[in-house]
Coordinates of N, CA, C and O in Angstrom, one line a residue:
M963 N 72.7 -19.2 -2.6 CA 73.0 -18.2 -1.6 C 74.3 -17.5 -2.1 O 75.3 -18.1 -2.4
S964 N 74.3 -16.1 -2.1 CA 75.4 -15.4 -2.6 C 76.5 -15.3 -1.5 O 76.2 -15.5 -0.3
E965 N 77.7 -14.9 -1.9 CA 78.7 -14.7 -0.9 C 78.4 -13.5 0.0 O 78.7 -13.6 1.2
R966 N 77.7 -12.5 -0.5 CA 77.3 -11.3 0.3 C 76.3 -11.8 1.4 O 76.3 -11.3 2.5
Y967 N 75.4 -12.7 1.0 CA 74.4 -13.2 1.9 C 75.1 -14.0 3.0 O 74.8 -13.8 4.2
A968 N 76.1 -14.9 2.6 CA 76.8 -15.7 3.6 C 77.6 -14.8 4.6 O 77.6 -15.0 5.8
E969 N 78.2 -13.8 4.0 CA 79.0 -12.8 4.9 C 78.0 -12.1 5.8 O 78.3 -11.9 7.0
G970 N 76.9 -11.7 5.3 CA 75.9 -11.0 6.1 C 75.4 -11.9 7.3 O 75.2 -11.4 8.4
M971 N 75.2 -13.2 7.0 CA 74.7 -14.1 8.1 C 75.8 -14.2 9.1 O 75.5 -14.3 10.3
R972 N 77.1 -14.3 8.7 CA 78.2 -14.4 9.7 C 78.2 -13.2 10.6 O 78.4 -13.3 11.8
T973 N 78.1 -12.0 9.9 CA 78.2 -10.7 10.7 C 77.0 -10.6 11.6 O 77.1 -10.2 12.7
R974 N 75.8 -10.9 11.0 CA 74.6 -10.8 11.8 C 74.7 -11.7 13.1 O 74.3 -11.3 14.2
R975 N 75.2 -12.9 12.9 CA 75.3 -13.8 14.1 C 76.4 -13.3 15.1 O 76.2 -13.4 16.3
R976 N 77.4 -12.7 14.5 CA 78.5 -12.1 15.4 C 77.9 -11.0 16.2 O 78.3 -10.8 17.4
V977 N 77.1 -10.1 15.6 CA 76.6 -9.0 16.3 C 75.4 -9.3 17.2 O 75.3 -8.8 18.3
L978 N 74.4 -10.0 16.6 CA 73.2 -10.3 17.4 C 73.1 -11.6 18.1 O 72.3 -11.7 19.0
G979 N 74.0 -12.5 17.8 CA 74.1 -13.8 18.5 C 73.2 -14.8 17.8 O 72.3 -14.5 17.1
D980 N 73.7 -16.1 17.9 CA 73.0 -17.2 17.3 C 71.6 -17.3 17.7 O 70.7 -17.6 16.8
A981 N 71.3 -17.2 19.0 CA 69.9 -17.4 19.4 C 68.9 -16.4 18.8 O 67.9 -16.8 18.3
H982 N 69.3 -15.2 18.7 CA 68.5 -14.2 18.0 C 68.3 -14.5 16.6 O 67.1 -14.5 16.1
V983 N 69.3 -14.8 15.9 CA 69.3 -15.0 14.4 C 68.5 -16.3 14.2 O 67.6 -16.4 13.3
D984 N 68.7 -17.3 15.0 CA 67.9 -18.6 14.8 C 66.4 -18.4 15.0 O 65.6 -18.9 14.3
R985 N 66.0 -17.5 16.0 CA 64.6 -17.2 16.2 C 64.1 -16.5 15.0 O 63.0 -16.8 14.5
A986 N 64.8 -15.5 14.5 CA 64.4 -14.8 13.3 C 64.2 -15.7 12.1 O 63.2 -15.6 11.3
E987 N 65.2 -16.5 11.9 CA 65.2 -17.5 10.7 C 64.0 -18.4 10.8 O 63.4 -18.8 9.8
A988 N 63.7 -18.8 12.1 CA 62.6 -19.8 12.3 C 61.2 -19.2 11.9 O 60.3 -19.9 11.6
T989 N 61.1 -17.9 11.9 CA 59.8 -17.2 11.6 C 59.7 -16.7 10.2 O 58.7 -16.2 9.8
K990 N 60.8 -16.9 9.4 CA 60.8 -16.5 8.0 C 59.9 -17.3 7.2 O 59.7 -18.5 7.4
T991 N 59.1 -16.6 6.3 CA 58.1 -17.2 5.5 C 58.4 -16.9 4.0 O 59.3 -16.0 3.7
A992 N 57.7 -17.5 3.1 CA 57.8 -17.2 1.7 C 57.5 -15.7 1.4 O 58.1 -15.1 0.5
Q993 N 56.6 -15.2 2.2 CA 56.2 -13.8 2.0 C 57.3 -12.8 2.4 O 57.5 -11.7 1.7
D994 N 58.1 -13.1 3.3 CA 59.2 -12.1 3.7 C 60.6 -12.6 3.4 O 61.6 -11.9 3.7
E995 N 60.7 -13.7 2.7 CA 62.0 -14.2 2.3 C 62.9 -13.2 1.5 O 64.1 -13.0 1.8
A996 N 62.3 -12.6 0.5 CA 63.0 -11.6 -0.3 C 63.5 -10.4 0.6 O 64.6 -9.9 0.4
F997 N 62.6 -10.0 1.5 CA 63.0 -8.9 2.4 C 64.1 -9.3 3.3 O 65.1 -8.6 3.5
Q998 N 64.1 -10.5 3.9 CA 65.1 -11.0 4.7 C 66.5 -11.1 4.0 O 67.5 -10.8 4.5
T999 N 66.4 -11.5 2.7 CA 67.6 -11.6 1.9 C 68.1 -10.2 1.7 O 69.4 -10.0 1.8
L1000 N 67.3 -9.2 1.4 CA 67.7 -7.8 1.2 C 68.4 -7.3 2.4 O 69.5 -6.7 2.3
I1001 N 67.9 -7.5 3.6 CA 68.5 -6.9 4.8 C 69.8 -7.7 5.2 O 70.8 -7.1 5.6
T1002 N 69.8 -9.0 4.9 CA 71.0 -9.8 5.2 C 72.1 -9.4 4.3 O 73.3 -9.2 4.7
E1003 N 71.8 -9.2 3.0 CA 72.9 -8.8 2.1 C 73.3 -7.3 2.2 O 74.4 -7.0 2.2
G1004 N 72.2 -6.5 2.3 CA 72.5 -5.0 2.4 C 73.0 -4.5 3.7 O 74.1 -4.0 3.8
A1005 N 72.2 -4.7 4.7 CA 72.6 -4.2 6.1 C 73.7 -5.0 6.6 O 74.8 -4.4 7.0
W1006 N 73.6 -6.3 6.7 CA 74.6 -7.1 7.4 C 75.8 -7.5 6.5 O 76.9 -7.5 6.9
G1007 N 75.6 -7.8 5.2 CA 76.6 -8.2 4.3 C 77.4 -7.1 3.7 O 78.6 -7.3 3.3
T1008 N 76.8 -5.9 3.7 CA 77.5 -4.7 3.1 C 77.9 -3.7 4.2 O 79.1 -3.5 4.5
V1009 N 76.9 -3.1 4.9 CA 77.2 -2.1 5.8 C 77.9 -2.6 7.1 O 79.0 -2.2 7.4
W1010 N 77.3 -3.6 7.8 CA 77.9 -4.1 9.0 C 79.2 -4.9 8.8 O 80.0 -5.0 9.7
S1011 N 79.3 -5.4 7.6 CA 80.5 -6.3 7.3 C 81.7 -5.4 6.9 O 82.8 -5.9 6.8
S1012 N 81.5 -4.2 6.6 CA 82.6 -3.3 6.1 C 83.6 -3.1 7.3 O 83.2 -3.0 8.4
D1013 N 84.9 -3.1 7.0 CA 85.9 -2.9 8.0 C 86.3 -1.4 8.1 O 87.3 -1.1 8.7
A1014 N 85.6 -0.5 7.4 CA 85.9 0.9 7.4 C 85.8 1.5 8.8 O 86.6 2.4 9.1
I1015 N 84.9 1.1 9.6 CA 84.8 1.5 11.0 C 84.5 0.3 11.9 O 84.0 -0.7 11.4
A1016 N 84.8 0.4 13.1 CA 84.6 -0.8 14.1 C 83.2 -1.0 14.4 O 82.3 -0.1 14.3
L1017 N 82.9 -2.2 14.8 CA 81.5 -2.6 15.2 C 81.0 -1.7 16.4 O 79.8 -1.4 16.4
R1018 N 81.9 -1.3 17.3 CA 81.5 -0.4 18.4 C 80.9 0.8 17.8 O 79.9 1.3 18.3
E1019 N 81.6 1.5 16.9 CA 81.1 2.7 16.3 C 79.8 2.5 15.5 O 78.9 3.3 15.5
R1020 N 79.7 1.3 14.9 CA 78.5 1.0 14.1 C 77.3 0.9 15.1 O 76.2 1.3 14.8
S1021 N 77.5 0.3 16.2 CA 76.5 0.2 17.2 C 76.0 1.6 17.7 O 74.8 1.9 17.8
M1022 N 77.0 2.5 18.0 CA 76.6 3.8 18.4 C 75.9 4.6 17.3 O 74.9 5.2 17.6
L1023 N 76.3 4.5 16.1 CA 75.7 5.1 15.0 C 74.3 4.6 14.8 O 73.3 5.3 14.6
T1024 N 74.1 3.3 14.8 CA 72.8 2.6 14.6 C 71.9 3.1 15.7 O 70.7 3.4 15.4
L1025 N 72.3 3.0 16.9 CA 71.4 3.4 18.0 C 71.0 4.9 17.9 O 69.8 5.3 18.1
A1026 N 71.9 5.8 17.6 CA 71.6 7.2 17.4 C 70.6 7.4 16.2 O 69.7 8.2 16.4
L1027 N 70.9 6.7 15.1 CA 70.0 6.9 14.0 C 68.6 6.3 14.3 O 67.6 6.9 13.9
L1028 N 68.5 5.2 14.9 CA 67.2 4.6 15.3 C 66.4 5.6 16.2 O 65.2 5.9 15.9
A1029 N 67.1 6.1 17.2 CA 66.4 7.1 18.1 C 66.1 8.4 17.3 O 65.0 8.9 17.5
A1030 N 67.0 8.9 16.5 CA 66.7 10.2 15.8 C 65.5 10.1 14.9 O 64.8 11.0 14.7
M1031 N 65.4 8.9 14.3 CA 64.3 8.7 13.3 C 63.0 8.2 14.0 O 62.0 8.1 13.4
G1032 N 63.1 8.0 15.3 CA 61.9 7.5 16.0 C 61.6 6.0 15.8 O 60.5 5.6 16.0
N1033 N 62.6 5.3 15.3 CA 62.4 3.8 15.1 C 62.8 3.1 16.3 O 63.9 2.4 16.3
F1034 N 62.0 3.2 17.3 CA 62.3 2.7 18.6 C 62.3 1.1 18.8 O 62.9 0.6 19.7
E1035 N 61.5 0.5 17.9 CA 61.3 -1.0 18.1 C 62.6 -1.8 18.1 O 62.7 -2.8 18.8
E1036 N 63.6 -1.3 17.3 CA 64.9 -2.1 17.2 C 65.9 -1.7 18.2 O 67.0 -2.3 18.3
I1037 N 65.7 -0.7 19.0 CA 66.7 -0.2 20.0 C 67.0 -1.3 21.0 O 68.2 -1.6 21.2
P1038 N 66.1 -2.0 21.6 CA 66.5 -3.1 22.6 C 67.4 -4.1 21.9 O 68.4 -4.6 22.6
M1039 N 67.1 -4.5 20.7 CA 67.9 -5.5 20.0 C 69.4 -5.0 19.9 O 70.3 -5.7 20.1
H1040 N 69.5 -3.7 19.5 CA 70.8 -3.2 19.3 C 71.5 -2.8 20.7 O 72.8 -2.9 20.7
I1041 N 70.8 -2.6 21.7 CA 71.4 -2.4 23.0 C 72.0 -3.8 23.4 O 73.1 -3.9 23.9
R1042 N 71.3 -4.9 23.2 CA 71.8 -6.2 23.5 C 73.0 -6.5 22.7 O 74.0 -7.1 23.2
A1043 N 73.0 -6.1 21.5 CA 74.2 -6.3 20.6 C 75.5 -5.6 21.1 O 76.6 -6.1 20.8
C1044 N 75.3 -4.6 21.8 CA 76.5 -3.8 22.3 C 77.4 -4.7 23.1 O 78.7 -4.5 23.1
A1045 N 76.9 -5.8 23.8 CA 77.8 -6.7 24.5 C 78.7 -7.4 23.6 O 79.8 -7.8 24.0
R1046 N 78.3 -7.6 22.3 CA 79.2 -8.2 21.3 C 80.0 -7.2 20.5 O 81.0 -7.6 19.9
T1047 N 79.6 -6.0 20.4 CA 80.3 -5.0 19.6 C 81.3 -4.2 20.4 O 82.1 -3.5 19.8
G1048 N 81.2 -4.2 21.7 CA 82.1 -3.4 22.5 C 81.6 -2.0 22.8 O 82.4 -1.3 23.5
A1049 N 80.4 -1.6 22.4 CA 79.9 -0.3 22.8 C 79.4 -0.4 24.3 O 78.6 -1.2 24.6
S1050 N 80.0 0.5 25.1 CA 79.6 0.5 26.5 C 78.4 1.3 26.8 O 77.9 2.0 25.9
R1051 N 77.9 1.2 28.0 CA 76.7 2.0 28.3 C 77.0 3.5 28.2 O 76.2 4.3 27.8
S1052 N 78.2 3.9 28.6 CA 78.7 5.3 28.4 C 78.6 5.7 26.9 O 78.2 6.8 26.6
D1053 N 79.1 4.8 26.1 CA 79.1 5.1 24.6 C 77.7 5.3 24.1 O 77.4 6.2 23.4
V1054 N 76.8 4.4 24.6 CA 75.4 4.5 24.2 C 74.8 5.9 24.7 O 74.1 6.6 23.9
M1055 N 75.0 6.2 25.9 CA 74.5 7.5 26.4 C 75.1 8.7 25.7 O 74.4 9.7 25.5
E1056 N 76.3 8.6 25.3 CA 76.9 9.7 24.5 C 76.2 9.8 23.1 O 75.9 10.9 22.7
A1057 N 75.9 8.7 22.5 CA 75.2 8.7 21.2 C 73.8 9.3 21.4 O 73.4 10.2 20.6
F1058 N 73.1 9.0 22.5 CA 71.8 9.5 22.8 C 71.8 11.0 23.1 O 70.9 11.7 22.9
Q1059 N 72.9 11.5 23.7 CA 73.0 12.9 24.0 C 73.1 13.7 22.6 O 72.5 14.8 22.5
H1060 N 73.8 13.1 21.7 CA 73.8 13.7 20.3 C 72.4 13.8 19.7 O 72.1 14.8 19.1
V1061 N 71.7 12.7 19.9 CA 70.3 12.7 19.5 C 69.5 13.8 20.1 O 68.8 14.6 19.4
A1062 N 69.7 14.0 21.4 CA 68.9 15.1 22.1 C 69.2 16.4 21.5 O 68.3 17.2 21.3
I1063 N 70.5 16.7 21.3 CA 70.9 18.0 20.8 C 70.5 18.2 19.3 O 69.9 19.3 19.0
Y1064 N 70.7 17.3 18.5 CA 70.5 17.5 17.1 C 69.1 17.0 16.6 O 68.7 17.4 15.5
C1065 N 68.4 16.2 17.3 CA 67.1 15.7 16.8 C 66.0 15.8 17.8 O 64.8 15.6 17.4
G1066 N 66.3 16.1 19.0 CA 65.2 16.3 20.0 C 65.3 15.5 21.3 O 65.6 14.3 21.2
V1067 N 65.0 16.2 22.3 CA 65.1 15.6 23.7 C 64.1 14.5 23.8 O 64.4 13.4 24.4
P1068 N 62.8 14.6 23.3 CA 61.9 13.5 23.5 C 62.3 12.2 22.9 O 62.1 11.1 23.5
K1069 N 62.9 12.3 21.7 CA 63.4 11.0 21.1 C 64.6 10.4 21.9 O 64.6 9.2 22.1
A1070 N 65.5 11.2 22.3 CA 66.6 10.7 23.2 C 66.1 10.2 24.5 O 66.5 9.1 24.9
N1071 N 65.1 10.9 25.1 CA 64.6 10.4 26.4 C 63.9 9.1 26.2 O 64.1 8.2 27.1
H1072 N 63.2 8.9 25.2 CA 62.5 7.6 25.0 C 63.5 6.5 24.7 O 63.4 5.3 25.2
A1073 N 64.6 6.8 23.9 CA 65.6 5.8 23.6 C 66.3 5.4 24.9 O 66.6 4.2 25.1
I1074 N 66.6 6.4 25.8 CA 67.3 6.1 27.1 C 66.4 5.2 27.9 O 66.9 4.3 28.6
K1075 N 65.1 5.5 27.9 CA 64.2 4.7 28.7 C 64.2 3.2 28.2 O 64.3 2.3 29.0
L1076 N 64.2 3.0 26.9 CA 64.3 1.7 26.4 C 65.7 1.0 26.7 O 65.7 -0.2 27.0
A1077 N 66.7 1.8 26.6 CA 68.1 1.2 27.0 C 68.1 0.8 28.4 O 68.6 -0.3 28.7
K1078 N 67.6 1.6 29.3 CA 67.6 1.3 30.7 C 66.8 0.0 31.0 O 67.2 -0.8 31.8
A1079 N 65.6 -0.1 30.4 CA 64.8 -1.2 30.6 C 65.5 -2.5 30.0 O 65.4 -3.6 30.7
T1080 N 66.2 -2.4 28.9 CA 66.9 -3.5 28.3 C 68.1 -3.9 29.2 O 68.3 -5.1 29.4
W1081 N 68.8 -2.9 29.7 CA 69.9 -3.3 30.6 C 69.4 -4.0 31.9 O 70.0 -4.9 32.4
A1082 N 68.2 -3.5 32.4 CA 67.6 -4.2 33.5 C 67.3 -5.6 33.2 O 67.5 -6.6 34.0
E1083 N 66.7 -5.9 32.0 CA 66.3 -7.2 31.6 C 67.6 -8.1 31.5 O 67.6 -9.3 31.9
I1084 N 68.6 -7.5 30.9 CA 69.9 -8.3 30.8 C 70.4 -8.7 32.2 O 70.9 -9.8 32.4
A1085 N 70.4 -7.8 33.1 CA 70.8 -8.0 34.5 C 70.0 -9.2 35.1 O 70.5 -10.1 35.7
E1086 N 68.7 -9.1 34.9 CA 67.8 -10.1 35.5 C 68.1 -11.5 34.8 O 68.2 -12.5 35.5
E1087 N 68.3 -11.5 33.5 CA 68.6 -12.8 32.8 C 69.9 -13.3 33.3 O 70.1 -14.5 33.5
T1088 N 70.9 -12.5 33.5 CA 72.2 -12.9 34.0 C 72.1 -13.5 35.4 O 72.7 -14.5 35.7
T1089 N 71.4 -12.8 36.2 CA 71.2 -13.3 37.6 C 70.5 -14.7 37.6 O 70.9 -15.6 38.3
A1090 N 69.4 -14.8 36.8 CA 68.7 -16.0 36.7 C 69.6 -17.2 36.2 O 69.5 -18.3 36.7
Q1091 N 70.4 -16.9 35.2 CA 71.3 -17.9 34.6 C 72.4 -18.3 35.7 O 72.7 -19.5 35.8
T1092 N 72.9 -17.3 36.4 CA 73.9 -17.6 37.4 C 73.2 -18.5 38.5 O 73.9 -19.5 39.0
E1093 N 72.0 -18.2 38.9 CA 71.3 -19.0 39.9 C 71.1 -20.4 39.4 O 71.2 -21.4 40.1
K1094 N 70.7 -20.5 38.1 CA 70.4 -21.8 37.5 C 71.7 -22.7 37.4 O 71.7 -23.9 37.6
D1095 N 72.8 -22.0 37.1 CA 74.1 -22.7 37.0 C 74.7 -23.1 38.4 O 75.6 -24.0 38.4
S1096 N 74.2 -22.5 39.5 CA 74.8 -22.8 40.8 C 74.2 -24.1 41.4 O 73.3 -24.6 41.1

């Protein structure tokens, strides 16, 4: 394991949480191991680990780019990550407004729909956990 990989795993866990990373690691196979190494070293070990900009801004950029390119599948994961990166709901909505103006209202509209659904899921999970803990 390279130092870049180790740094990537630390950052990935910091941003996405141990439970998410543990689930992803549990499903890793020999077929996708090289791909997982690539994204751990490249995305998480290089881009997300850089201290050039804060994690909050990286979250906003990532969400805007995902929406702008129509890569909607990862938006819920990155909405959840905002709790760890410090990007607020207002920050996310500002990022999606930029998407609407520069890349298209339908893409921003769909991203907002996914964000709202994810925020509702988070609220339900929090309520259920609170009730379980009581």
